[in-house]
Amino acid sequence: MAVSYNGVTKSFRGRLVLDGISDVVNEGELTALLGPSGSGKSTLLKIIAGLIPLDSGRVSLAGKDVTNTPARDRHIGFCFQDYAPFRHLSLRENVAYGLKVQHVARAQRREQVDELLRLVRLEEFAEQYPHQLSGGQRQRMALARALAIKPDVLLLDEPFAALDAQVRAELRSWVHSLQQELGITTILVTHDQVEAMEIADRLVILNAGKIEQAGRPSFVYDHPATEFVASFLGPITSLGGISYRPHELELVSTNEPGETLEVREVVRLGFEVRVILGEGEGPTTWVQLTHDQAKHLNPRVGERFGVRVRSLKSSSSQSSPTRESTR
Amino acid sequence: MRRSSLVLRVLVVAYVGALLALPLGFVFQQAFSHGWVQLWAALHDHAMDLAIVLTAKVAILAVPLNVLFGVGVSLWIVRRPSRVSRVLDVVIDVPLALSPIIVGLVLELAYAQNGWFGSAFAAMGLRVMFSYPAIVLASVFVSLPLVSRQVIPLLREVGDHQEQTAATLGAKPTRIFFTITMRSIAWAAAYGVTLTLARVIGEYGAVLIVSGNIALITQTLTLNIGANFDNFNSYQGFVGALLLALVSVLVLTVIGVSRHRLERKRHGSFV
Amino acid sequence: MRPLDDPRTYLAKGVAIGYLSLLVLIPMAALLNNAFSHGLGAFWSAATSTESLDALKLTVACSLFAALFNAAAGTATAYVLVRDRFLGRGVLNAIIDLPFALPTVVAGVTFYTLYGPHSPFHLNITGTWVGITVAIMFVTLPFSVRAVQPVLESLTIDAEDAAATLGASPWRVFRTVTLPAILPSLLTGTGLAFARALGEYGSVVFISNNLPYHSEVSSSYVYSLVSQGNDSGAAAVALFLLVGALAVLITTNVVARRLALRRG
């Protein structure tokens, strides 16, 4: 079901958190609301769910205005960052909560809960209580609980933030495939650009209560509309006053025409090597090399190299200058 | 684990024993000092029995009133904070800083026949002072914040995510309150209710002033004990005290259990 | 209408405010009104009459002594409860709350019988400041213990152990590591105990004998004024006492908060 919001404005105690923002989320899409903390992304998610009232603006689900509809009637699945497990209920009772509210008959309820538990692979933990589960298991429980009411839209607030790196990566791809399998319109809030780029069909980048840019991840990455989006989506460096992604630059021999810089620092990070170059007191430039390239060039501190923009064929993305620096 | 020295432990046990346990034990010793037959007869003292009935009647009204008010105000202060609720948060603690005698005095000033409300009530043919309503008022006053002081910190700690999740699952406010909120604050509420009950049953100074301390009519059990003592009938007084001491032991047990459960909740394995 | 607001909540809020007004706010206003009903001069002379001041001096002295003594004894009790494991610790922990559970009048008559003219120990302290202080100590002990106990529980033993391995004596460890950590809550607890002591009536009134100018505490004096039908005099002394108690509570809270902030 498509979700749209128009001119959504919200302030808390005189501080403007959302400044008249509008967007449309298409049916079946996974949209990531990406932004730094305090950008208003979680507030927006709660407004869509009807958990907090907005000051002005409208929210629609499938074209129907729900601005004044209470959360309980919006039919939206919502998962909090802390998963908000009902501590006094077993996993099964947690998942069954929404069905009980809808007065689903006991036998049918049991069947549906079993199916959901299978879906989130928690069958054998059905009788456990939330405090007996791991973070990842609690997260899947929260998801099953939200899915139980067969919501039209799924809203996930920082779903992976509280998990450790390995579990996070696993769950991320699992949630992605689950979402594709169910085809449910999903909005996910995150501050992690890698996470957003990996699973979202569409990115909405928020900063200080405003949408900076929205679009397909690869497009937004390659064509950031603002300085903020460029720096938020990945590292940027500058060469001759123009901003580039570090991997868009390459090192060449001093014999080639063009500017040369002195190597200041070489940082080896496993499969990639970060070379930082500079000239006198001037600004430094960061060039990202693959392990093989570094082995071939073998840059050392104090050596000089030519730095230039990588040619089109060697880069997966377009290597037009990202944008004029504001310097 | 670092241990305190044996000397310190002995000193502490001796101090607490002499100050708290000795008086409690002494009440039992005195009440049983004349044997079972005498005790049985004393338990059937007419004035004392009427006092017990009155105390029970007061508790039956005052405790639920304060529980309702305490839980409601806690929800308001924590879940819907506003300028008004912040003022409320301070005002509600005022009874804790007041002497019971002052509580009795202010209620008398407001509700006596010539007081602010008293005259209005008198015009309606209602007498508040020196009657059951006044005793209830005084009991409610002195125990006003006992429930909310337990419930407020727990509500803050638990947060509102469970309640909001329940709302997105289609639950109405009443259902959320009974299936989620009430379940999370149950032990804190139990603790508060027990403290309230103890305070209501045990109040002396405030009730002394507002009830008029009329034997057989407005004498609660605590007043009856005091009166027996003043009339040099200390044995009868200690029999009443025995009943209150038994209640207090029960109260201590409930307090101990609910505090233990609360702590377990706090130190639960939740991130 | 905002989606989250239910008209019933407004009704509930109105009821709560009405309840609080009838019960606390308006009676408190009546107190102010009565205290000043004969003018500021009458208020001042009633509040500072010789009998009032004598009662106040006695009350403050006994309350202060009891609160300070219990600050020390309460800290020791909390320390033993938190750091020791011994048979009967659970009972000791439970009985600390006895003064909250046992009616003050029961404590009052018991102390009178234990330490009065017919004392089984032949120890008569009725009508003395010692008797009054003992009753107040009974009432206020849980305030200090329960204020310090949770802080001691949360205090990591690592810091104390580290200090001990550096060769510090147990007393030095307590003074330099433990005490600064518990000081803010100890202060709050002692302030609460002192404020409570200032108004104590039921447990004190039997053992004190209530001799005006001699062994009469302030709450007793207020009661005697009420009994004489002197409402404005009672209101004046009560207001004096009340302002004192509030001042103590606010001061200790502010100082405790500063102390806690300084520790970071």
PDB file of C-alpha atoms in Angstrom, chain B residues 27-203:
ATOM      1  CA  VAL B  27       4.040  -5.356  72.359  1.00  0.00           C
ATOM      2  CA  PHE B  28       3.546  -9.112  72.014  1.00  0.00           C
ATOM      3  CA  GLN B  29       4.927  -9.766  75.509  1.00  0.00           C
ATOM      4  CA  GLN B  30       2.602  -7.197  77.087  1.00  0.00           C
ATOM      5  CA  ALA B  31      -0.472  -8.372  75.200  1.00  0.00           C
ATOM      6  CA  PHE B  32       0.102 -11.968  76.263  1.00  0.00           C
ATOM      7  CA  SER B  33       1.206 -11.075  79.796  1.00  0.00           C
ATOM      8  CA  HIS B  34      -2.194 -11.831  81.331  1.00  0.00           C
ATOM      9  CA  GLY B  35      -2.708 -15.106  79.544  1.00  0.00           C
ATOM     10  CA  TRP B  36      -4.986 -16.295  76.765  1.00  0.00           C
ATOM     11  CA  VAL B  37      -8.276 -16.014  78.627  1.00  0.00           C
ATOM     12  CA  GLN B  38      -7.743 -12.380  79.514  1.00  0.00           C
ATOM     13  CA  LEU B  39      -6.550 -11.676  75.967  1.00  0.00           C
ATOM     14  CA  TRP B  40      -9.665 -13.294  74.528  1.00  0.00           C
ATOM     15  CA  ALA B  41     -11.857 -11.130  76.766  1.00  0.00           C
ATOM     16  CA  ALA B  42      -9.897  -7.984  75.923  1.00  0.00           C
ATOM     17  CA  LEU B  43     -10.310  -8.706  72.236  1.00  0.00           C
ATOM     18  CA  HIS B  44     -14.048  -8.466  72.754  1.00  0.00           C
ATOM     19  CA  ASP B  45     -13.888  -5.047  74.340  1.00  0.00           C
ATOM     20  CA  HIS B  46     -16.843  -3.163  72.908  1.00  0.00           C
ATOM     21  CA  ALA B  47     -15.134   0.192  72.354  1.00  0.00           C
ATOM     22  CA  MET B  48     -12.138  -1.468  70.718  1.00  0.00           C
ATOM     23  CA  ASP B  49     -14.300  -3.556  68.418  1.00  0.00           C
ATOM     24  CA  LEU B  50     -16.192  -0.479  67.268  1.00  0.00           C
ATOM     25  CA  ALA B  51     -12.843   1.253  66.705  1.00  0.00           C
ATOM     26  CA  ILE B  52     -11.650  -1.671  64.575  1.00  0.00           C
ATOM     27  CA  VAL B  53     -14.809  -1.507  62.474  1.00  0.00           C
ATOM     28  CA  LEU B  54     -14.359   2.245  61.976  1.00  0.00           C
ATOM     29  CA  THR B  55     -10.689   1.835  60.983  1.00  0.00           C
ATOM     30  CA  ALA B  56     -11.691  -0.852  58.486  1.00  0.00           C
ATOM     31  CA  LYS B  57     -14.415   1.382  57.047  1.00  0.00           C
ATOM     32  CA  VAL B  58     -11.945   4.233  56.642  1.00  0.00           C
ATOM     33  CA  ALA B  59      -9.360   2.016  54.960  1.00  0.00           C
ATOM     34  CA  ILE B  60     -11.936   0.538  52.579  1.00  0.00           C
ATOM     35  CA  LEU B  61     -12.653   3.990  51.185  1.00  0.00           C
ATOM     36  CA  ALA B  62      -9.330   5.812  51.596  1.00  0.00           C
ATOM     37  CA  VAL B  63      -7.026   3.168  50.110  1.00  0.00           C
ATOM     38  CA  PRO B  64      -8.870   2.662  46.787  1.00  0.00           C
ATOM     39  CA  LEU B  65      -9.281   6.438  46.435  1.00  0.00           C
ATOM     40  CA  ASN B  66      -5.560   6.977  46.781  1.00  0.00           C
ATOM     41  CA  VAL B  67      -4.650   4.060  44.535  1.00  0.00           C
ATOM     42  CA  LEU B  68      -6.899   5.406  41.802  1.00  0.00           C
ATOM     43  CA  PHE B  69      -5.549   8.902  42.256  1.00  0.00           C
ATOM     44  CA  GLY B  70      -1.924   7.740  42.593  1.00  0.00           C
ATOM     45  CA  VAL B  71      -1.898   5.604  39.456  1.00  0.00           C
ATOM     46  CA  GLY B  72      -3.830   8.177  37.443  1.00  0.00           C
ATOM     47  CA  VAL B  73      -1.617  11.070  38.443  1.00  0.00           C
ATOM     48  CA  SER B  74       1.517   9.001  37.796  1.00  0.00           C
ATOM     49  CA  LEU B  75       0.319   8.263  34.265  1.00  0.00           C
ATOM     50  CA  TRP B  76      -0.403  11.943  33.732  1.00  0.00           C
ATOM     51  CA  ILE B  77       2.971  13.087  35.071  1.00  0.00           C
ATOM     52  CA  VAL B  78       5.003  10.515  33.150  1.00  0.00           C
ATOM     53  CA  ARG B  79       3.026   9.894  29.951  1.00  0.00           C
ATOM     54  CA  ARG B  80       1.437  13.299  29.276  1.00  0.00           C
ATOM     55  CA  PRO B  81       3.782  15.790  30.918  1.00  0.00           C
ATOM     56  CA  SER B  82       2.652  19.395  30.819  1.00  0.00           C
ATOM     57  CA  ARG B  83       3.166  22.518  32.894  1.00  0.00           C
ATOM     58  CA  VAL B  84       0.200  21.550  35.062  1.00  0.00           C
ATOM     59  CA  SER B  85       1.487  18.035  35.685  1.00  0.00           C
ATOM     60  CA  ARG B  86       4.883  19.384  36.722  1.00  0.00           C
ATOM     61  CA  VAL B  87       3.230  21.546  39.385  1.00  0.00           C
ATOM     62  CA  LEU B  88       1.210  18.524  40.438  1.00  0.00           C
ATOM     63  CA  ASP B  89       4.386  16.500  40.802  1.00  0.00           C
ATOM     64  CA  VAL B  90       5.578  18.929  43.501  1.00  0.00           C
ATOM     65  CA  VAL B  91       2.228  19.543  45.226  1.00  0.00           C
ATOM     66  CA  ILE B  92       1.565  15.851  45.598  1.00  0.00           C
ATOM     67  CA  ASP B  93       4.639  15.461  47.838  1.00  0.00           C
ATOM     68  CA  VAL B  94       3.581  18.240  50.225  1.00  0.00           C
ATOM     69  CA  PRO B  95       1.880  15.832  52.683  1.00  0.00           C
ATOM     70  CA  LEU B  96       5.245  14.171  53.301  1.00  0.00           C
ATOM     71  CA  ALA B  97       6.711  17.382  54.720  1.00  0.00           C
ATOM     72  CA  LEU B  98       3.729  18.069  56.969  1.00  0.00           C
ATOM     73  CA  SER B  99       3.319  17.124  60.580  1.00  0.00           C
ATOM     74  CA  PRO B 100       0.178  14.992  61.069  1.00  0.00           C
ATOM     75  CA  ILE B 101      -0.941  17.632  63.553  1.00  0.00           C
ATOM     76  CA  ILE B 102      -0.703  20.306  60.865  1.00  0.00           C
ATOM     77  CA  VAL B 103      -2.647  18.075  58.467  1.00  0.00           C
ATOM     78  CA  GLY B 104      -5.394  17.811  61.065  1.00  0.00           C
ATOM     79  CA  LEU B 105      -5.281  21.548  61.657  1.00  0.00           C
ATOM     80  CA  VAL B 106      -5.546  22.584  57.990  1.00  0.00           C
ATOM     81  CA  LEU B 107      -8.424  20.188  57.409  1.00  0.00           C
ATOM     82  CA  GLU B 108     -10.180  21.566  60.453  1.00  0.00           C
ATOM     83  CA  LEU B 109      -9.639  25.130  59.262  1.00  0.00           C
ATOM     84  CA  ALA B 110     -11.187  24.285  55.889  1.00  0.00           C
ATOM     85  CA  TYR B 111     -13.942  21.902  56.897  1.00  0.00           C
ATOM     86  CA  ALA B 112     -15.078  22.991  60.379  1.00  0.00           C
ATOM     87  CA  GLN B 113     -18.571  24.496  60.651  1.00  0.00           C
ATOM     88  CA  ASN B 114     -17.058  27.978  60.597  1.00  0.00           C
ATOM     89  CA  GLY B 115     -14.357  27.014  58.077  1.00  0.00           C
ATOM     90  CA  TRP B 116     -14.197  27.700  54.328  1.00  0.00           C
ATOM     91  CA  PHE B 117     -16.057  24.624  53.116  1.00  0.00           C
ATOM     92  CA  GLY B 118     -17.598  23.658  56.395  1.00  0.00           C
ATOM     93  CA  SER B 119     -20.169  26.425  56.229  1.00  0.00           C
ATOM     94  CA  ALA B 120     -21.130  25.419  52.686  1.00  0.00           C
ATOM     95  CA  PHE B 121     -21.472  21.775  53.691  1.00  0.00           C
ATOM     96  CA  ALA B 122     -23.355  22.773  56.844  1.00  0.00           C
ATOM     97  CA  ALA B 123     -25.866  24.663  54.680  1.00  0.00           C
ATOM     98  CA  MET B 124     -26.446  21.382  52.846  1.00  0.00           C
ATOM     99  CA  GLY B 125     -26.982  19.686  56.186  1.00  0.00           C
ATOM    100  CA  LEU B 126     -23.656  17.845  56.072  1.00  0.00           C
ATOM    101  CA  ARG B 127     -21.233  17.768  58.934  1.00  0.00           C
ATOM    102  CA  VAL B 128     -17.728  16.898  57.822  1.00  0.00           C
ATOM    103  CA  MET B 129     -15.679  17.486  60.935  1.00  0.00           C
ATOM    104  CA  PHE B 130     -15.772  15.046  63.856  1.00  0.00           C
ATOM    105  CA  SER B 131     -17.309  12.372  61.642  1.00  0.00           C
ATOM    106  CA  TYR B 132     -16.419   9.575  59.235  1.00  0.00           C
ATOM    107  CA  PRO B 133     -15.784  11.832  56.181  1.00  0.00           C
ATOM    108  CA  ALA B 134     -13.238  13.882  58.117  1.00  0.00           C
ATOM    109  CA  ILE B 135     -11.317  10.771  59.156  1.00  0.00           C
ATOM    110  CA  VAL B 136     -11.274   9.594  55.532  1.00  0.00           C
ATOM    111  CA  LEU B 137     -10.051  13.038  54.408  1.00  0.00           C
ATOM    112  CA  ALA B 138      -7.219  13.010  56.944  1.00  0.00           C
ATOM    113  CA  SER B 139      -6.224   9.442  56.025  1.00  0.00           C
ATOM    114  CA  VAL B 140      -6.222  10.213  52.327  1.00  0.00           C
ATOM    115  CA  PHE B 141      -4.193  13.390  52.907  1.00  0.00           C
ATOM    116  CA  VAL B 142      -1.370  11.793  54.882  1.00  0.00           C
ATOM    117  CA  SER B 143      -1.008   8.872  52.457  1.00  0.00           C
ATOM    118  CA  LEU B 144      -1.533  10.842  49.242  1.00  0.00           C
ATOM    119  CA  PRO B 145       1.866  10.428  47.525  1.00  0.00           C
ATOM    120  CA  LEU B 146       2.701   6.897  48.684  1.00  0.00           C
ATOM    121  CA  VAL B 147       1.429   5.145  45.529  1.00  0.00           C
ATOM    122  CA  SER B 148       2.657   7.654  42.970  1.00  0.00           C
ATOM    123  CA  ARG B 149       6.148   7.822  44.489  1.00  0.00           C
ATOM    124  CA  GLN B 150       6.519   4.112  43.802  1.00  0.00           C
ATOM    125  CA  VAL B 151       4.811   4.068  40.410  1.00  0.00           C
ATOM    126  CA  ILE B 152       6.347   7.178  38.792  1.00  0.00           C
ATOM    127  CA  PRO B 153       9.990   5.986  38.692  1.00  0.00           C
ATOM    128  CA  LEU B 154       8.978   2.583  37.339  1.00  0.00           C
ATOM    129  CA  LEU B 155       6.766   4.083  34.618  1.00  0.00           C
ATOM    130  CA  ARG B 156       9.713   6.269  33.584  1.00  0.00           C
ATOM    131  CA  GLU B 157      12.045   3.298  33.522  1.00  0.00           C
ATOM    132  CA  VAL B 158       9.735   1.013  31.544  1.00  0.00           C
ATOM    133  CA  GLY B 159       9.078   3.694  28.908  1.00  0.00           C
ATOM    134  CA  ASP B 160       6.123   3.879  26.550  1.00  0.00           C
ATOM    135  CA  HIS B 161       7.321   1.669  23.696  1.00  0.00           C
ATOM    136  CA  GLN B 162       5.351  -1.370  24.844  1.00  0.00           C
ATOM    137  CA  GLU B 163       2.182   0.719  25.108  1.00  0.00           C
ATOM    138  CA  GLN B 164       2.744   2.288  21.682  1.00  0.00           C
ATOM    139  CA  THR B 165       3.424  -1.093  20.118  1.00  0.00           C
ATOM    140  CA  ALA B 166       0.165  -2.373  21.573  1.00  0.00           C
ATOM    141  CA  ALA B 167      -1.594   0.621  20.011  1.00  0.00           C
ATOM    142  CA  THR B 168      -0.205  -0.173  16.556  1.00  0.00           C
ATOM    143  CA  LEU B 169      -1.467  -3.734  17.047  1.00  0.00           C
ATOM    144  CA  GLY B 170      -4.982  -2.333  17.336  1.00  0.00           C
ATOM    145  CA  ALA B 171      -5.453  -2.228  21.125  1.00  0.00           C
ATOM    146  CA  LYS B 172      -7.673   0.460  22.639  1.00  0.00           C
ATOM    147  CA  PRO B 173      -6.415   2.591  25.582  1.00  0.00           C
ATOM    148  CA  THR B 174      -8.342   0.619  28.208  1.00  0.00           C
ATOM    149  CA  ARG B 175      -6.999  -2.660  26.913  1.00  0.00           C
ATOM    150  CA  ILE B 176      -3.450  -1.251  26.790  1.00  0.00           C
ATOM    151  CA  PHE B 177      -3.795  -0.087  30.382  1.00  0.00           C
ATOM    152  CA  PHE B 178      -4.908  -3.460  31.706  1.00  0.00           C
ATOM    153  CA  THR B 179      -2.794  -5.766  29.541  1.00  0.00           C
ATOM    154  CA  ILE B 180       0.435  -3.758  29.346  1.00  0.00           C
ATOM    155  CA  THR B 181       0.736  -0.761  31.725  1.00  0.00           C
ATOM    156  CA  MET B 182      -0.838  -2.365  34.778  1.00  0.00           C
ATOM    157  CA  ARG B 183       1.240  -5.491  34.299  1.00  0.00           C
ATOM    158  CA  SER B 184       4.498  -3.528  34.253  1.00  0.00           C
ATOM    159  CA  ILE B 185       3.751  -1.467  37.357  1.00  0.00           C
ATOM    160  CA  ALA B 186       1.981  -4.182  39.358  1.00  0.00           C
ATOM    161  CA  TRP B 187       4.696  -4.686  41.973  1.00  0.00           C
ATOM    162  CA  ALA B 188       5.345  -0.980  42.426  1.00  0.00           C
ATOM    163  CA  ALA B 189       1.621  -0.454  42.855  1.00  0.00           C
ATOM    164  CA  ALA B 190       1.441  -3.322  45.364  1.00  0.00           C
ATOM    165  CA  TYR B 191       4.276  -1.744  47.317  1.00  0.00           C
ATOM    166  CA  GLY B 192       2.540   1.636  47.270  1.00  0.00           C
ATOM    167  CA  VAL B 193      -0.827   0.170  48.233  1.00  0.00           C
ATOM    168  CA  THR B 194       0.733  -1.607  51.203  1.00  0.00           C
ATOM    169  CA  LEU B 195       2.448   1.572  52.404  1.00  0.00           C
ATOM    170  CA  THR B 196      -0.836   3.436  51.965  1.00  0.00           C
ATOM    171  CA  LEU B 197      -2.765   0.826  53.912  1.00  0.00           C
ATOM    172  CA  ALA B 198      -0.204   0.905  56.732  1.00  0.00           C
ATOM    173  CA  ARG B 199      -0.334   4.675  56.894  1.00  0.00           C
ATOM    174  CA  VAL B 200      -4.137   4.846  56.800  1.00  0.00           C
ATOM    175  CA  ILE B 201      -4.571   2.245  59.517  1.00  0.00           C
ATOM    176  CA  GLY B 202      -1.812   3.745  61.630  1.00  0.00           C
ATOM    177  CA  GLU B 203      -2.525   7.464  61.370  1.00  0.00           C
TER     178      GLU B 203
END
